[in-house]
Short mmCIF file of C-alpha atoms in Angstrom, two decimals:
data_model
loop_
_atom_site.label_atom_id
_atom_site.label_comp_id
_atom_site.label_asym_id
_atom_site.label_seq_id
_atom_site.Cartn_x
_atom_site.Cartn_y
_atom_site.Cartn_z
CA ALA E 1048 0.00 0.00 0.00
CA VAL E 1049 1.12 3.55 -0.73
CA LEU E 1050 0.92 6.03 2.13
CA ARG E 1051 -0.52 9.37 0.98
CA VAL E 1052 1.33 12.20 2.72
CA THR E 1053 -0.27 15.65 2.79
CA ASP E 1054 1.16 16.86 6.11
CA LYS E 1055 4.00 19.32 5.50
CA PRO E 1056 6.23 18.24 8.44
CA ALA E 1057 5.89 14.57 7.46
CA ALA E 1058 6.64 15.39 3.83
CA GLY E 1059 9.67 17.41 4.90
CA ARG E 1060 11.07 14.48 6.87
CA ILE E 1061 10.75 12.19 3.85
CA VAL E 1062 12.28 14.67 1.42
CA HIS E 1063 15.25 15.33 3.74
CA ASP E 1064 15.95 11.63 4.38
CA ALA E 1065 18.16 10.05 1.69
CA GLU E 1066 16.77 6.61 2.52
CA TRP E 1067 13.55 7.73 0.84
CA LEU E 1068 14.42 7.37 -2.84
CA PRO E 1069 12.27 9.07 -5.51
CA TYR E 1070 10.71 6.11 -7.31
CA THR E 1071 8.16 7.28 -9.89
CA PHE E 1072 5.72 10.05 -10.75
CA ASP E 1073 2.05 9.19 -10.77
CA PRO E 1074 0.48 9.18 -14.26
CA SER E 1075 -0.70 12.77 -13.90
CA GLY E 1076 2.79 13.93 -12.94
CA ARG E 1077 1.35 15.94 -10.03
CA SER E 1078 2.60 13.60 -7.29
CA LEU E 1079 5.85 11.76 -6.64
CA VAL E 1080 6.13 8.29 -5.12
CA PHE E 1081 9.05 7.74 -2.74
CA ALA E 1082 10.35 4.33 -1.65
CA ARG E 1083 12.20 3.88 1.63
CA VAL E 1084 15.26 1.92 0.50
CA PRO E 1085 17.61 0.96 3.37
CA GLU E 1086 21.36 0.86 2.85
CA GLU E 1087 21.45 -2.96 2.78
CA VAL E 1088 18.94 -3.04 -0.09
CA ARG E 1089 20.94 -0.47 -2.06
CA ARG E 1090 24.05 -2.57 -1.58
CA SER E 1091 22.53 -5.95 -2.44
CA ALA E 1092 19.98 -5.25 -5.21
CA PRO E 1093 21.49 -5.24 -8.73
CA PHE E 1094 19.04 -2.50 -9.77
CA LEU E 1095 16.72 -0.18 -7.84
CA ASP E 1096 13.76 -1.19 -9.98
CA SER E 1097 10.27 -2.51 -9.18
CA GLU E 1098 11.72 -5.84 -8.03
CA ALA E 1099 14.00 -4.20 -5.45
CA ILE E 1100 11.29 -1.79 -4.32
CA ARG E 1101 8.64 -4.51 -3.88
CA SER E 1102 9.17 -4.92 -0.13
CA CYS E 1103 9.86 -1.23 0.62
CA GLU E 1104 7.59 1.33 2.23
CA LEU E 1105 6.02 3.69 -0.33
CA ALA E 1106 4.78 7.25 0.17
CA LEU E 1107 2.94 9.52 -2.29
CA LEU E 1108 3.66 13.25 -1.95
CA PRO E 1109 2.19 16.16 -3.96
CA GLN E 1110 4.89 17.59 -6.25
CA PRO E 1111 4.54 21.20 -5.00
CA MET E 1112 5.09 19.98 -1.44
CA VAL E 1113 8.20 18.04 -2.54
CA GLU E 1114 9.56 21.09 -4.38
CA LYS E 1115 9.15 23.32 -1.34
CA ALA E 1116 10.84 20.87 1.01
CA ALA E 1117 13.63 20.17 -1.50
CA GLU E 1118 14.73 23.81 -1.42
CA THR E 1119 16.56 23.17 1.86
CA VAL E 1120 17.97 19.65 1.34
CA GLN E 1121 21.71 19.12 1.62
CA THR E 1122 23.27 17.95 -1.66
CA VAL E 1123 26.65 16.74 -2.92
CA PRO E 1124 28.01 16.49 -6.50
CA VAL E 1125 26.30 13.96 -8.77
CA HIS E 1126 28.16 11.95 -11.42
CA PHE E 1127 27.07 9.26 -13.87
CA ILE E 1128 28.18 5.97 -15.39
CA PHE E 1129 26.40 5.47 -18.71
CA HIS E 1130 26.93 2.17 -20.48
CA THR E 1131 26.20 0.18 -23.63
CA ALA E 1132 24.99 -2.83 -21.53
CA LEU E 1133 26.76 -6.12 -20.75
CA CYS E 1134 30.03 -4.33 -20.00
CA GLY E 1135 30.68 -4.61 -16.27
CA SER E 1136 28.87 -1.45 -15.17
CA THR E 1137 27.15 -3.10 -12.20
CA MET E 1138 30.44 -4.55 -10.98
CA LEU E 1139 32.05 -1.13 -11.35
CA MET E 1140 29.28 0.51 -9.34
CA ARG E 1141 29.56 -2.06 -6.56
CA ALA E 1142 33.30 -1.38 -6.37
CA ILE E 1143 32.86 2.41 -6.24
CA ASN E 1144 30.31 2.00 -3.46
CA GLU E 1145 32.72 -0.32 -1.64
CA THR E 1146 35.40 2.40 -1.46
CA GLY E 1147 33.13 4.45 0.80
CA SER E 1148 33.87 7.72 -0.99
CA ALA E 1149 30.54 7.96 -2.86
CA THR E 1150 26.99 6.70 -2.65
CA GLY E 1151 26.18 4.45 -5.62
CA ILE E 1152 22.65 4.37 -7.07
CA ARG E 1153 22.17 1.61 -9.63
CA GLU E 1154 19.48 2.09 -12.28
CA PRO E 1155 16.93 4.07 -10.26
CA ALA E 1156 13.48 3.52 -11.78
CA ILE E 1157 12.66 7.24 -11.57
CA LEU E 1158 15.04 8.07 -14.44
CA LEU E 1159 13.38 5.51 -16.71
CA ASN E 1160 10.00 6.98 -15.73
CA LEU E 1161 11.26 10.45 -16.65
CA TYR E 1162 12.66 9.18 -19.95
CA HIS E 1163 9.24 7.89 -20.98
CA ARG E 1164 7.59 11.09 -19.77
CA MET E 1165 10.01 13.28 -21.74
CA ARG E 1166 9.30 11.23 -24.86
CA THR E 1167 5.55 11.79 -24.61
CA GLY E 1168 4.88 14.84 -22.40
CA SER E 1169 5.62 18.55 -22.25
CA ARG E 1170 9.35 19.06 -22.59
CA ILE E 1171 9.29 22.07 -20.26
CA ASP E 1172 7.27 20.32 -17.55
CA GLU E 1173 9.40 17.19 -17.65
CA ALA E 1174 12.64 19.20 -17.59
CA HIS E 1175 11.33 20.83 -14.42
CA ARG E 1176 10.66 17.40 -12.94
CA LEU E 1177 14.13 16.27 -13.96
CA ASP E 1178 15.69 19.17 -12.00
CA LEU E 1179 13.69 18.15 -8.94
CA VAL E 1180 14.63 14.46 -9.22
CA LEU E 1181 18.33 15.20 -9.65
CA ARG E 1182 18.27 17.36 -6.53
CA LEU E 1183 16.66 14.51 -4.60
CA LEU E 1184 19.16 11.97 -5.94
CA ALA E 1185 21.99 14.28 -4.83
CA ARG E 1186 21.20 13.83 -1.13
CA PRO E 1187 24.24 12.11 0.43
CA PHE E 1188 24.39 9.05 2.63
CA GLY E 1189 26.39 9.92 5.74
CA ASP E 1190 29.68 11.65 5.01
CA ARG E 1191 30.13 10.37 1.46
CA ALA E 1192 31.46 13.10 -0.81
CA ALA E 1193 29.36 12.47 -3.92
CA VAL E 1194 26.60 10.41 -5.50
CA VAL E 1195 27.37 8.22 -8.52
CA ILE E 1196 24.36 7.12 -10.57
CA LYS E 1197 24.30 4.32 -13.12
CA PRO E 1198 21.11 4.87 -15.15
CA SER E 1199 19.51 2.04 -17.08
CA CYS E 1200 20.95 1.77 -20.59
CA PHE E 1201 17.43 2.57 -21.85
CA VAL E 1202 17.98 6.10 -20.49
CA ASN E 1203 21.04 6.75 -22.71
CA PRO E 1204 19.19 9.15 -25.06
CA LEU E 1205 18.88 11.48 -22.03
CA VAL E 1206 22.65 11.75 -21.45
CA SER E 1207 22.84 15.37 -22.65
CA ASP E 1208 19.76 16.34 -20.62
CA LEU E 1209 21.18 14.79 -17.47
CA LEU E 1210 24.56 16.46 -17.88
CA SER E 1211 22.92 19.80 -18.63
CA HIS E 1212 20.61 19.66 -15.62
CA ALA E 1213 23.16 18.31 -13.13
CA SER E 1214 25.54 21.25 -12.76
CA GLY E 1215 29.16 20.17 -12.40
CA SER E 1216 28.39 16.53 -13.10
CA ARG E 1217 30.76 14.25 -14.99
CA ALA E 1218 30.01 11.13 -16.98
CA VAL E 1219 31.85 7.89 -17.62
CA LEU E 1220 30.84 6.46 -21.00
CA LEU E 1221 31.44 2.73 -20.61
CA ARG E 1222 31.32 0.61 -23.75
CA SER E 1223 31.91 -3.04 -24.52
CA ASP E 1224 33.65 -4.72 -27.40
CA LEU E 1225 31.20 -5.45 -30.24
CA ARG E 1226 31.87 -9.19 -30.31
CA ALA E 1227 31.75 -9.52 -26.52
CA PHE E 1228 28.39 -7.71 -26.53
CA LEU E 1229 26.99 -10.00 -29.24
CA LEU E 1230 28.23 -13.07 -27.37
CA GLY E 1231 26.49 -11.75 -24.26
CA ILE E 1232 23.24 -11.44 -26.20
CA ALA E 1233 23.65 -14.85 -27.85
CA LYS E 1234 24.16 -16.72 -24.57
CA ARG E 1235 20.94 -15.22 -23.14
CA GLY E 1236 18.83 -16.80 -25.88
CA PRO E 1237 15.58 -15.70 -27.56
CA GLU E 1238 14.54 -13.32 -24.77
CA ALA E 1239 17.66 -11.20 -25.26
CA ARG E 1240 17.17 -11.11 -29.03
CA THR E 1241 13.58 -9.94 -28.57
CA TRP E 1242 14.89 -7.30 -26.14
CA SER E 1243 17.36 -6.16 -28.81
CA ARG E 1244 14.60 -5.60 -31.38
CA GLN E 1245 12.61 -3.56 -28.86
CA VAL E 1246 15.60 -1.41 -27.93
CA PHE E 1247 16.51 -0.87 -31.58
CA ALA E 1248 12.98 0.35 -32.32
CA ASP E 1249 13.16 2.74 -29.36
CA LEU E 1250 16.56 4.13 -30.39
CA GLN E 1251 15.37 4.66 -33.95
CA GLN E 1252 12.80 7.09 -32.59
CA ALA E 1253 14.94 8.65 -29.86
CA LEU E 1254 18.25 9.33 -31.66
CA PRO E 1255 18.95 11.58 -34.66
CA LEU E 1256 20.77 8.77 -36.46
CA ASP E 1257 19.23 7.18 -39.55
CA LEU E 1258 20.88 3.90 -40.48
CA GLY E 1259 18.44 3.36 -43.34
CA ILE E 1260 17.41 -0.06 -42.05
CA ASP E 1261 13.96 -1.53 -41.49
CA GLY E 1262 13.95 -3.23 -38.10
CA GLY E 1263 11.43 -5.80 -39.30
CA GLU E 1264 14.07 -7.30 -41.60
CA LEU E 1265 16.66 -7.86 -38.88
CA THR E 1266 17.61 -10.99 -36.99
CA GLY E 1267 17.71 -10.60 -33.22
CA LEU E 1268 21.51 -10.62 -33.26
CA GLN E 1269 21.65 -7.98 -36.02
CA ALA E 1270 19.30 -5.78 -33.99
CA ALA E 1271 21.64 -6.21 -31.01
CA GLY E 1272 24.61 -5.18 -33.13
CA LEU E 1273 22.81 -2.02 -34.25
CA VAL E 1274 21.85 -1.20 -30.66
CA TRP E 1275 25.53 -1.39 -29.76
CA LEU E 1276 26.46 0.73 -32.79
CA MET E 1277 23.89 3.43 -32.02
CA ARG E 1278 25.01 3.67 -28.41
CA VAL E 1279 28.66 3.89 -29.42
CA TRP E 1280 27.70 6.66 -31.88
CA LEU E 1281 25.81 8.48 -29.12
CA PHE E 1282 28.75 8.27 -26.72
CA SER E 1283 31.00 9.71 -29.44
CA GLN E 1284 28.61 12.64 -29.83
CA ILE E 1285 28.54 13.21 -26.07
CA SER E 1286 32.35 13.17 -25.89
CA SER E 1287 32.56 15.78 -28.64
CA GLU E 1288 29.79 17.91 -27.13
CA HIS E 1289 31.03 17.97 -23.53
CA GLY E 1290 34.78 17.38 -23.92
CA PRO E 1291 37.25 15.51 -21.70
CA GLU E 1292 36.46 17.65 -18.65
CA ARG E 1293 32.98 16.15 -18.37
CA ALA E 1294 32.99 12.91 -20.38
CA LEU E 1295 35.42 10.01 -19.94
CA PRO E 1296 35.24 7.14 -22.46
CA VAL E 1297 36.12 3.82 -20.82
CA HIS E 1298 36.38 0.45 -22.55
CA ALA E 1299 35.09 -2.61 -20.69
CA ASP E 1300 38.25 -4.56 -21.59
CA THR E 1301 40.32 -2.24 -19.39
CA VAL E 1302 37.86 -2.66 -16.53
CA PHE E 1303 37.98 -6.45 -16.65
CA ALA E 1304 41.76 -6.49 -17.15
CA ASP E 1305 42.50 -4.35 -14.07
CA PRO E 1306 39.35 -3.35 -12.19
CA VAL E 1307 41.20 -1.64 -9.32
CA ALA E 1308 43.05 0.62 -11.77
CA ALA E 1309 39.75 1.38 -13.53
CA VAL E 1310 38.05 2.30 -10.25
CA SER E 1311 41.04 4.48 -9.37
CA GLU E 1312 40.91 6.31 -12.72
CA ILE E 1313 37.16 6.85 -12.52
CA SER E 1314 37.33 7.99 -8.89
CA HIS E 1315 39.99 10.53 -9.84
CA PHE E 1316 37.90 11.74 -12.80
CA PHE E 1317 34.89 12.22 -10.50
CA GLY E 1318 37.05 14.13 -8.03
CA LEU E 1319 36.39 11.65 -5.26
CA PRO E 1320 38.74 11.77 -2.27
CA ALA E 1321 41.63 9.33 -2.31
CA SER E 1322 40.65 6.23 -0.40
CA GLY E 1323 42.94 3.73 1.24
CA SER E 1324 40.30 1.12 0.59
CA LEU E 1325 41.16 1.08 -3.12
CA SER E 1326 44.03 -1.26 -2.39
CA ASP E 1327 41.64 -3.50 -0.45
CA LEU E 1328 39.08 -3.90 -3.24
CA HIS E 1329 40.40 -7.27 -4.39
CA ALA E 1330 40.42 -8.55 -0.83
CA SER E 1331 36.82 -7.36 -0.39
CA GLY E 1332 35.67 -9.96 -2.93
CA VAL E 1333 33.68 -7.43 -4.95
CA PHE E 1334 35.31 -8.69 -8.15
CA GLN E 1335 34.90 -12.38 -7.30
CA TRP E 1336 31.10 -12.62 -7.28
CA HIS E 1337 28.50 -12.18 -10.00
CA SER E 1338 27.16 -8.61 -9.87
CA LYS E 1339 23.58 -9.59 -10.75
CA GLU E 1340 23.27 -13.16 -9.40
CA THR E 1341 23.56 -13.17 -5.62
CA GLY E 1342 25.80 -15.91 -4.27
CA ARG E 1343 27.33 -16.92 -7.61
CA GLN E 1344 31.13 -16.87 -7.69
CA PHE E 1345 32.23 -15.22 -10.91
CA GLY E 1346 35.79 -13.96 -11.14
CA THR E 1347 37.92 -13.12 -14.18
CA ALA E 1348 38.65 -16.78 -14.94
CA ASP E 1349 34.96 -17.68 -14.71
CA ARG E 1350 34.07 -14.88 -17.12
CA SER E 1351 36.74 -16.02 -19.60
CA ARG E 1352 35.50 -19.63 -19.49
CA GLU E 1353 31.90 -18.55 -20.04
CA LEU E 1354 32.90 -16.37 -23.00
CA GLU E 1355 34.85 -19.21 -24.57
CA ALA E 1356 31.93 -21.61 -24.17
CA THR E 1357 29.58 -19.08 -25.76
CA ARG E 1358 32.06 -18.44 -28.57
CA ALA E 1359 32.23 -22.19 -29.27
CA ALA E 1360 28.44 -22.34 -29.57
CA HIS E 1361 27.70 -19.03 -31.33
CA GLY E 1362 31.04 -17.73 -32.59
CA ALA E 1363 30.36 -18.12 -36.33
CA GLN E 1364 27.05 -16.27 -36.21
CA VAL E 1365 28.52 -13.57 -33.95
CA GLU E 1366 31.48 -13.04 -36.27
CA THR E 1367 29.22 -12.74 -39.34
CA THR E 1368 27.02 -10.21 -37.56
CA ALA E 1369 29.98 -8.24 -36.20
CA ARG E 1370 31.48 -7.86 -39.67
CA TRP E 1371 28.11 -6.72 -41.02
CA VAL E 1372 27.88 -4.06 -38.30
CA GLU E 1373 31.44 -2.92 -38.97
CA GLU E 1374 30.75 -2.61 -42.71
CA LEU E 1375 27.60 -0.60 -42.01
CA ALA E 1376 29.52 1.65 -39.63
CA ALA E 1377 32.15 2.29 -42.28
CA GLN E 1378 29.46 3.14 -44.85
CA ARG E 1379 27.83 5.62 -42.45
CA GLY E 1380 31.14 7.14 -41.29
CA ILE E 1381 30.75 5.98 -37.69
CA GLY E 1382 34.12 5.46 -36.03
CA LEU E 1383 34.56 2.38 -33.89
CA SER E 1384 37.98 3.03 -32.34
CA LYS E 1385 38.28 2.18 -28.65
#
């Protein structure tokens, strides 16, 4: 059940408490649902989506009341990790959270809600809501110096909006290798290929990039390759638009090869305080367990074995698709350098 809050003091307590995460706007957009997400849930849940929120307390607050209370909340800098999917972003976020220098928020549902609203509603109204949500997401946990948000990859078309509305924010643009991404899709079976077609259709409408291809003619793996290509193109545009001061391209291969060095580089880019715990990350076990499957051991060697097994089963089809994507990229003048 959702608790309806209309009492100003009660609303103020919720808005000023970082445990109460903004979850979604009601359909009218006039009220905001908060979910009370304890620290242990934030640490354990792969994503702060409907599944993670299921057992949390919910409260519905009128938007004007939230706006008034938010004027006096304490905030810290907000930074982002955007990603092409299947590239270690969840592992990276767990590691950053483990250092204790920043609060990590993994795929908060509110940003996906705003993405859909901005696609269909008043741009001015939704931009106003985005400002409010970013202020709420910037509330710190304890003495942590910043908040690092990993939005869902579906939210990627909003990268420029998020960077424009979050003053002083910086973004890591994390991308995978094309063949590794296609292998990741292939091993997940028909569901992942259906997902790829849906995402391709969405990106066709959301991005100003015309590949001249009818999605109905694509195989699931081809659709996945084009999703990867469109996201890589978008990240290239963001890098050019915002420059190295605000956008840091990172390749997943470097993260998997030396995750502690990657966390160190990203922490430095975000301006996070130096933390002695960086040297303890390996000992913490954060890189030895599957980021999305609780209790499953999954270190570097496990990942390599799984990739090789998938390559043995799907390698020929993946290679054919990868070459097709690369040829298309060359025809359209889209650079694929790391």
